[in-house]
């Protein structure tokens, strides 16, 4: 499951975004029980910063990779306290699940 972190770091490098926060959530007991079948849903909290085009690229690549991804929550906010602080930068916060093998 640690390979997922490299997956996110590669997305960051490929899209020119900046990962602000990346945390793995605990695996629910029911998913741990299903691990015997070979796969579990692994939850992540991800916050990434970039301009609109780069964030869209990040989302598109996240959805089109060979790993199965389900976005549970998403929010976008303007970065900084005023629009002139970071011209055109946005912060995207995602709650998502990736299908993985333990």
Coordinates of C-alpha atoms in Angstrom, one line a residue:
X1 CA 0.0 0.0 0.0
X2 CA 3.0 2.3 0.4
X3 CA 3.3 2.3 -3.4
X4 CA 0.3 4.6 -3.5
X5 CA 2.3 7.4 -2.1
X6 CA 4.7 7.2 -5.0
X7 CA 1.6 7.2 -7.3
X8 CA 0.6 10.6 -5.9
X9 CA 4.1 12.0 -6.0
X10 CA 4.3 11.0 -9.7
X11 CA 1.0 12.7 -10.4
X12 CA 2.4 15.8 -8.7
X13 CA 5.5 15.8 -10.8
X14 CA 3.6 15.0 -14.1
X15 CA 1.1 17.8 -13.6
X16 CA 3.2 20.5 -12.1
X17 CA 1.0 20.8 -9.0
X18 CA 2.1 20.9 -5.4
X19 CA 1.0 18.3 -2.9
X20 CA 0.2 20.1 0.3
X21 CA -1.2 17.2 2.3
X22 CA -1.3 13.5 1.7
X23 CA -2.6 11.1 4.4
X24 CA -3.7 7.5 4.3
X25 CA -6.9 6.8 6.3
X26 CA -7.3 3.7 8.3
X27 CA -8.6 0.6 6.4
X28 CA -12.1 -0.2 7.7
X29 CA -12.5 -3.6 9.3
X30 CA -14.9 -4.8 6.6
X31 CA -12.3 -3.9 3.9
X32 CA -9.6 -5.7 5.9
X33 CA -11.8 -8.8 6.0
X34 CA -12.1 -8.6 2.2
X35 CA -8.3 -8.4 1.9
X36 CA -8.3 -12.2 1.8
X37 CA -10.0 -11.9 -1.6
X38 CA -6.9 -9.9 -2.7
X39 CA -8.0 -6.2 -2.8
X40 CA -9.1 -3.5 -0.3
X41 CA -10.3 0.1 -0.6
X42 CA -7.7 2.4 0.8
X43 CA -8.8 5.9 1.7
X44 CA -6.7 9.0 1.3
X45 CA -7.0 12.6 2.1
X46 CA -5.2 14.7 -0.6
X47 CA -4.7 18.4 -0.8
X48 CA -3.0 19.8 -3.9
X49 CA -2.3 23.3 -5.1
X50 CA -2.1 24.7 -8.6
X51 CA -3.8 26.8 -11.2
X52 CA -7.1 25.6 -12.7
X53 CA -5.6 23.9 -15.7
X54 CA -3.1 21.9 -13.6
X55 CA -5.7 20.8 -11.1
X56 CA -7.9 19.6 -13.9
X57 CA -5.0 17.7 -15.4
X58 CA -4.3 16.2 -11.9
X59 CA -8.0 15.0 -11.7
X60 CA -8.0 13.6 -15.3
X61 CA -4.8 11.7 -14.7
X62 CA -6.1 10.4 -11.3
X63 CA -9.2 9.0 -13.0
X64 CA -7.4 7.6 -16.1
X65 CA -4.6 5.7 -14.4
X66 CA -4.6 1.9 -14.1
X67 CA -5.6 2.2 -10.4
X68 CA -9.3 2.2 -9.7
X69 CA -10.2 5.5 -7.9
X70 CA -13.4 6.7 -6.3
X71 CA -13.6 10.3 -5.3
X72 CA -15.8 10.6 -2.2
X73 CA -15.5 14.3 -1.4
X74 CA -14.0 17.3 -3.3
X75 CA -13.7 21.0 -2.6
X76 CA -11.8 23.9 -4.3
X77 CA -10.8 27.1 -2.7
X78 CA -8.8 30.2 -3.7
X79 CA -5.3 30.1 -2.3
X80 CA -4.3 33.0 0.0
X81 CA -6.3 35.6 1.8
X82 CA -6.7 37.8 -1.3
X83 CA -6.8 37.1 -5.0
X84 CA -3.5 39.0 -5.5
X85 CA -1.7 36.8 -2.9
X86 CA -1.2 33.9 -5.4
X87 CA -2.5 34.9 -8.8
X88 CA -4.7 32.1 -10.2
X89 CA -3.8 29.5 -7.6
X90 CA -6.4 27.2 -6.2
X91 CA -6.3 24.5 -3.6
X92 CA -8.1 21.2 -4.3
X93 CA -9.0 18.9 -1.3
X94 CA -10.1 15.4 -2.0
X95 CA -11.3 12.4 0.0
X96 CA -10.8 9.4 -2.2
X97 CA -10.4 5.6 -2.2
X98 CA -8.0 3.6 -4.3
X99 CA -8.3 -0.1 -4.8
X100 CA -5.2 -1.9 -3.7
X101 CA -3.6 -5.1 -2.5
X102 CA -2.3 -5.3 1.1

